[in-house]
mmCIF file of C-alpha atoms in Angstrom:
data_model
loop_
_atom_site.group_PDB
_atom_site.id
_atom_site.type_symbol
_atom_site.label_atom_id
_atom_site.label_comp_id
_atom_site.label_asym_id
_atom_site.label_seq_id
_atom_site.Cartn_x
_atom_site.Cartn_y
_atom_site.Cartn_z
ATOM 1 C CA ASP N 1 0.000 0.000 0.000
ATOM 2 C CA THR N 2 1.581 3.269 -1.082
ATOM 3 C CA GLY N 3 -0.922 5.546 0.642
ATOM 4 C CA VAL N 4 -0.455 7.751 3.669
ATOM 5 C CA SER N 5 0.234 5.741 6.818
ATOM 6 C CA GLN N 6 -0.122 6.762 10.440
ATOM 7 C CA ASP N 7 1.110 5.186 13.624
ATOM 8 C CA PRO N 8 -0.281 4.289 16.067
ATOM 9 C CA ARG N 9 -3.868 3.809 14.958
ATOM 10 C CA HIS N 10 -5.127 4.090 18.518
ATOM 11 C CA LYS N 11 -3.645 5.658 21.616
ATOM 12 C CA ILE N 12 -5.094 5.745 25.106
ATOM 13 C CA THR N 13 -3.279 7.946 27.568
ATOM 14 C CA LYS N 14 -3.838 9.500 30.935
ATOM 15 C CA ARG N 15 -4.328 13.203 31.335
ATOM 16 C CA GLY N 16 -1.026 14.997 31.704
ATOM 17 C CA GLN N 17 1.018 12.499 29.700
ATOM 18 C CA ASN N 18 2.818 13.329 26.469
ATOM 19 C CA VAL N 19 1.998 11.533 23.231
ATOM 20 C CA THR N 20 3.623 11.473 19.806
ATOM 21 C CA PHE N 21 2.089 10.416 16.515
ATOM 22 C CA ARG N 22 3.858 9.627 13.268
ATOM 23 C CA CYS N 23 2.761 10.169 9.688
ATOM 24 C CA ASP N 24 4.423 8.779 6.568
ATOM 25 C CA PRO N 25 3.139 10.573 3.482
ATOM 26 C CA ILE N 26 2.992 9.277 -0.057
ATOM 27 C CA SER N 27 6.645 9.150 -1.034
ATOM 28 C CA GLU N 28 6.813 11.820 -3.726
ATOM 29 C CA HIS N 29 4.479 14.263 -1.960
ATOM 30 C CA ASN N 30 6.226 17.415 -0.743
ATOM 31 C CA ARG N 31 3.272 18.842 1.193
ATOM 32 C CA LEU N 32 2.032 17.399 4.474
ATOM 33 C CA TYR N 33 -0.909 18.432 6.633
ATOM 34 C CA TRP N 34 -2.267 17.616 10.068
ATOM 35 C CA TYR N 35 -5.974 17.835 10.901
ATOM 36 C CA ARG N 36 -8.052 17.013 13.944
ATOM 37 C CA GLN N 37 -11.527 15.515 13.762
ATOM 38 C CA THR N 38 -13.969 15.196 16.625
ATOM 39 C CA LEU N 39 -17.191 13.213 16.589
ATOM 40 C CA GLY N 40 -19.854 14.728 14.394
ATOM 41 C CA GLN N 41 -17.534 17.331 12.914
ATOM 42 C CA GLY N 42 -15.473 17.708 9.816
ATOM 43 C CA PRO N 43 -11.684 17.731 10.041
ATOM 44 C CA GLU N 44 -10.119 20.954 11.333
ATOM 45 C CA PHE N 45 -6.776 22.116 10.006
ATOM 46 C CA LEU N 46 -3.852 22.163 12.428
ATOM 47 C CA THR N 47 -0.662 22.711 10.477
ATOM 48 C CA TYR N 48 1.017 22.431 7.069
ATOM 49 C CA PHE N 49 4.535 21.617 5.881
ATOM 50 C CA GLN N 50 6.144 22.136 2.536
ATOM 51 C CA ASN N 51 9.144 19.855 2.519
ATOM 52 C CA GLU N 52 10.678 20.364 5.978
ATOM 53 C CA ALA N 53 9.361 23.900 6.496
ATOM 54 C CA GLN N 54 6.312 24.418 8.662
ATOM 55 C CA LEU N 55 4.533 27.179 6.751
ATOM 56 C CA GLU N 56 1.209 27.511 8.492
ATOM 57 C CA LYS N 57 -0.229 26.833 11.929
ATOM 58 C CA SER N 58 -3.841 27.077 12.993
ATOM 59 C CA ARG N 59 -4.890 28.897 16.137
ATOM 60 C CA LEU N 60 -6.085 25.448 17.250
ATOM 61 C CA LEU N 61 -2.449 24.439 17.611
ATOM 62 C CA SER N 62 -1.802 25.505 21.179
ATOM 63 C CA ASP N 63 1.617 25.725 22.807
ATOM 64 C CA ARG N 64 1.222 22.121 23.947
ATOM 65 C CA PHE N 65 1.258 20.935 20.347
ATOM 66 C CA SER N 66 4.358 20.688 18.213
ATOM 67 C CA ALA N 67 4.898 19.202 14.796
ATOM 68 C CA GLU N 68 8.057 18.429 12.889
ATOM 69 C CA ARG N 69 9.051 17.119 9.514
ATOM 70 C CA PRO N 70 12.823 16.919 9.913
ATOM 71 C CA LYS N 71 13.891 15.593 6.536
ATOM 72 C CA GLY N 72 10.900 16.507 4.491
ATOM 73 C CA SER N 73 9.608 12.960 4.604
ATOM 74 C CA PHE N 74 7.759 11.633 7.667
ATOM 75 C CA SER N 75 6.238 13.953 10.248
ATOM 76 C CA THR N 76 5.546 13.753 13.967
ATOM 77 C CA LEU N 77 2.882 15.494 16.004
ATOM 78 C CA GLU N 78 3.515 15.722 19.739
ATOM 79 C CA ILE N 79 0.993 16.746 22.356
ATOM 80 C CA GLN N 80 2.404 17.604 25.751
ATOM 81 C CA ARG N 81 0.440 17.482 29.008
ATOM 82 C CA THR N 82 -2.604 15.982 27.331
ATOM 83 C CA GLU N 83 -6.064 17.125 28.346
ATOM 84 C CA GLN N 84 -9.394 15.376 27.930
ATOM 85 C CA GLY N 85 -10.317 17.915 25.272
ATOM 86 C CA ASP N 86 -7.476 16.590 23.142
ATOM 87 C CA SER N 87 -9.405 13.362 22.585
ATOM 88 C CA ALA N 88 -10.015 13.210 18.850
ATOM 89 C CA MET N 89 -8.972 11.585 15.616
ATOM 90 C CA TYR N 90 -5.737 13.070 14.300
ATOM 91 C CA LEU N 91 -5.510 12.892 10.537
ATOM 92 C CA CYS N 92 -2.484 13.339 8.342
ATOM 93 C CA ALA N 93 -2.686 14.160 4.644
ATOM 94 C CA SER N 94 -0.215 14.760 1.864
ATOM 95 C CA SER N 95 -0.275 16.303 -1.570
ATOM 96 C CA LEU N 96 1.994 16.857 -4.503
ATOM 97 C CA GLY N 97 2.940 20.393 -5.453
ATOM 98 C CA GLY N 98 0.845 21.496 -8.409
ATOM 99 C CA ARG N 99 -1.981 19.153 -7.482
ATOM 100 C CA GLU N 100 -4.784 20.450 -5.311
ATOM 101 C CA GLU N 101 -6.165 17.276 -3.782
ATOM 102 C CA GLN N 102 -4.926 15.967 -0.464
ATOM 103 C CA TYR N 103 -4.712 12.272 0.349
ATOM 104 C CA PHE N 104 -5.513 11.261 3.882
ATOM 105 C CA GLY N 105 -4.191 8.559 6.143
ATOM 106 C CA PRO N 106 -6.415 6.366 8.344
ATOM 107 C CA GLY N 107 -5.870 8.575 11.377
ATOM 108 C CA THR N 108 -4.744 8.107 14.962
ATOM 109 C CA ARG N 109 -7.552 7.988 17.477
ATOM 110 C CA LEU N 110 -6.471 9.540 20.782
ATOM 111 C CA THR N 111 -8.395 8.952 23.970
ATOM 112 C CA VAL N 112 -7.332 10.901 27.036
ATOM 113 C CA THR N 113 -8.664 9.464 30.310
ATOM 114 C CA ALA C 1 -12.745 32.805 6.293
ATOM 115 C CA GLN C 2 -13.684 30.678 3.343
ATOM 116 C CA SER C 3 -16.288 28.146 4.421
ATOM 117 C CA VAL C 4 -18.730 25.518 3.256
ATOM 118 C CA ALA C 5 -22.044 24.434 4.716
ATOM 119 C CA GLN C 6 -23.753 21.084 4.432
ATOM 120 C CA PRO C 7 -27.396 21.723 5.337
ATOM 121 C CA GLU C 8 -28.374 18.075 5.765
ATOM 122 C CA ASP C 9 -27.057 15.880 8.552
ATOM 123 C CA GLN C 10 -28.430 12.766 6.872
ATOM 124 C CA VAL C 11 -29.704 11.800 3.450
ATOM 125 C CA ASN C 12 -31.672 8.606 2.885
ATOM 126 C CA VAL C 13 -32.146 7.147 -0.566
ATOM 127 C CA ALA C 14 -33.240 3.807 -1.974
ATOM 128 C CA GLU C 15 -30.765 1.761 -3.965
ATOM 129 C CA GLY C 16 -31.007 2.535 -7.668
ATOM 130 C CA ASN C 17 -32.413 6.008 -7.114
ATOM 131 C CA PRO C 18 -30.433 9.181 -7.835
ATOM 132 C CA LEU C 19 -28.773 10.838 -4.884
ATOM 133 C CA THR C 20 -27.822 14.410 -4.104
ATOM 134 C CA VAL C 21 -25.735 15.617 -1.177
ATOM 135 C CA LYS C 22 -25.850 19.384 -0.819
ATOM 136 C CA CYS C 23 -23.033 21.847 -0.220
ATOM 137 C CA THR C 24 -23.013 25.633 -0.324
ATOM 138 C CA TYR C 25 -19.933 27.794 -0.088
ATOM 139 C CA SER C 26 -18.987 31.240 1.128
ATOM 140 C CA VAL C 27 -15.746 32.549 -0.320
ATOM 141 C CA SER C 28 -14.212 35.687 -1.663
ATOM 142 C CA GLY C 29 -12.801 35.137 -5.089
ATOM 143 C CA ASN C 30 -12.885 31.893 -7.011
ATOM 144 C CA PRO C 31 -13.490 28.820 -4.887
ATOM 145 C CA TYR C 32 -11.450 25.637 -4.937
ATOM 146 C CA LEU C 33 -13.990 22.991 -3.901
ATOM 147 C CA PHE C 34 -13.649 19.322 -3.004
ATOM 148 C CA TRP C 35 -15.715 16.321 -2.004
ATOM 149 C CA TYR C 36 -14.390 13.564 0.238
ATOM 150 C CA VAL C 37 -15.988 10.355 1.524
ATOM 151 C CA GLN C 38 -15.269 8.687 4.848
ATOM 152 C CA TYR C 39 -16.084 5.057 5.521
ATOM 153 C CA PRO C 40 -16.175 3.771 9.120
ATOM 154 C CA ASN C 41 -12.728 3.430 10.681
ATOM 155 C CA ARG C 42 -11.058 4.678 7.528
ATOM 156 C CA GLY C 43 -9.535 7.948 6.426
ATOM 157 C CA LEU C 44 -11.073 10.384 4.028
ATOM 158 C CA GLN C 45 -10.985 9.449 0.367
ATOM 159 C CA PHE C 46 -10.840 12.103 -2.338
ATOM 160 C CA LEU C 47 -13.799 11.976 -4.735
ATOM 161 C CA LEU C 48 -13.531 15.042 -6.945
ATOM 162 C CA LYS C 49 -12.596 18.698 -7.155
ATOM 163 C CA TYR C 50 -13.608 21.900 -8.892
ATOM 164 C CA ILE C 51 -10.892 24.418 -9.635
ATOM 165 C CA THR C 52 -11.950 25.962 -12.911
ATOM 166 C CA GLY C 53 -13.521 24.935 -16.190
ATOM 167 C CA ASP C 54 -16.668 22.898 -16.737
ATOM 168 C CA ASN C 55 -19.300 23.302 -14.070
ATOM 169 C CA LEU C 56 -20.005 19.555 -14.078
ATOM 170 C CA VAL C 57 -17.119 17.665 -12.541
ATOM 171 C CA LYS C 58 -16.834 13.889 -12.716
ATOM 172 C CA GLY C 59 -15.061 11.941 -10.031
ATOM 173 C CA SER C 60 -14.477 8.518 -8.552
ATOM 174 C CA TYR C 61 -17.044 5.723 -8.126
ATOM 175 C CA GLY C 62 -19.533 7.315 -10.525
ATOM 176 C CA PHE C 63 -19.957 10.512 -8.508
ATOM 177 C CA GLU C 64 -20.189 13.934 -10.055
ATOM 178 C CA ALA C 65 -20.720 17.436 -8.739
ATOM 179 C CA GLU C 66 -22.212 20.555 -10.208
ATOM 180 C CA PHE C 67 -20.656 23.927 -9.526
ATOM 181 C CA ASN C 68 -23.254 26.714 -9.545
ATOM 182 C CA LYS C 69 -21.788 30.159 -9.080
ATOM 183 C CA SER C 70 -25.082 32.027 -8.899
ATOM 184 C CA GLN C 71 -26.365 29.735 -6.140
ATOM 185 C CA THR C 72 -22.917 29.325 -4.530
ATOM 186 C CA SER C 73 -23.462 25.593 -4.472
ATOM 187 C CA PHE C 74 -21.437 22.483 -5.217
ATOM 188 C CA HIS C 75 -23.829 19.565 -4.834
ATOM 189 C CA LEU C 76 -22.629 15.981 -5.092
ATOM 190 C CA LYS C 77 -24.683 13.675 -7.272
ATOM 191 C CA LYS C 78 -24.885 10.119 -8.492
ATOM 192 C CA PRO C 79 -27.438 8.833 -10.986
ATOM 193 C CA SER C 80 -27.988 5.466 -9.311
ATOM 194 C CA ALA C 81 -27.126 4.892 -5.649
ATOM 195 C CA LEU C 82 -25.559 1.693 -4.316
ATOM 196 C CA VAL C 83 -25.831 0.319 -0.792
ATOM 197 C CA SER C 84 -22.030 0.484 -0.680
ATOM 198 C CA ASP C 85 -22.242 4.282 -1.127
ATOM 199 C CA SER C 86 -23.475 4.539 2.460
ATOM 200 C CA ALA C 87 -20.856 6.639 4.221
ATOM 201 C CA LEU C 88 -20.075 10.112 5.536
ATOM 202 C CA TYR C 89 -19.549 12.771 2.880
ATOM 203 C CA PHE C 90 -17.615 15.986 3.379
ATOM 204 C CA CYS C 91 -17.490 19.084 1.261
ATOM 205 C CA ALA C 92 -14.364 21.245 1.599
ATOM 206 C CA VAL C 93 -12.910 24.505 0.329
ATOM 207 C CA ARG C 94 -9.366 25.798 0.235
ATOM 208 C CA ASP C 95 -8.876 28.620 2.711
ATOM 209 C CA PHE C 96 -7.261 31.648 1.116
ATOM 210 C CA SER C 97 -8.491 34.068 3.766
ATOM 211 C CA GLY C 98 -6.233 36.426 5.668
ATOM 212 C CA SER C 99 -2.615 35.384 5.859
ATOM 213 C CA ASN C 100 -3.373 31.736 5.228
ATOM 214 C CA SER C 101 -1.295 30.012 2.616
ATOM 215 C CA GLY C 102 -4.364 28.639 0.949
ATOM 216 C CA TYR C 103 -3.361 25.021 1.278
ATOM 217 C CA ALA C 104 -5.491 24.251 4.321
ATOM 218 C CA LEU C 105 -8.932 22.841 3.681
ATOM 219 C CA ASN C 106 -12.025 23.999 5.544
ATOM 220 C CA PHE C 107 -14.508 21.152 5.798
ATOM 221 C CA GLY C 108 -18.239 21.079 6.305
ATOM 222 C CA LYS C 109 -19.738 19.099 9.165
ATOM 223 C CA GLY C 110 -20.482 16.178 6.927
ATOM 224 C CA THR C 111 -23.601 14.463 5.629
ATOM 225 C CA SER C 112 -24.365 10.856 6.436
ATOM 226 C CA LEU C 113 -25.682 9.034 3.382
ATOM 227 C CA LEU C 114 -27.750 5.910 3.935
ATOM 228 C CA VAL C 115 -28.688 3.853 0.904
ATOM 229 C CA THR C 116 -31.269 1.193 1.640
ATOM 230 C CA PRO C 117 -31.772 -1.973 -0.422
#
């Protein structure tokens, strides 16, 4: 499967713990995006990378959130001091420059207890 | 901000009948519009997009969408629904507002499509 992959698929953590998610985009895609989706809502944009540069961050991305894409390939999203409100599905997507459509991974479902 | 609205939480249609899932948009300038489908426990799958050109856009799995500038709508359609089309459908628009790069997508809340045999 050459689609976008995300790991882990599910994560249960206790409030106050740190968590890190990984996204591997489609190999030739230079753009990578993170979204968050809660039940009954559409995905909400968090941040966007072009190659290794983080070019845009949503106001949803609080100081507890950090994302990296160190070599312009895979990306990580870290949430520090998790809160119950962080419980959501975290989606990663990638796209190829010059093409508008984004391709999504299966998501990481985070549950904060 | 650029936004889309999906006025129906759920659409029910009998198998073999035509289906329409509605989407309206609010943007300044020319909209870049998309439809995605989400099956249970799976990520979003791209169906089709409108950037420019013909108002009728054809996409995957027999879906099409009609861009209507005067009505600011981008409704998703299929001539003959299948039970396997039952899923959650999202309309989205690229966000060029403010200082945004324009690569983020703003999604609607989604419409649940149920096709009954």
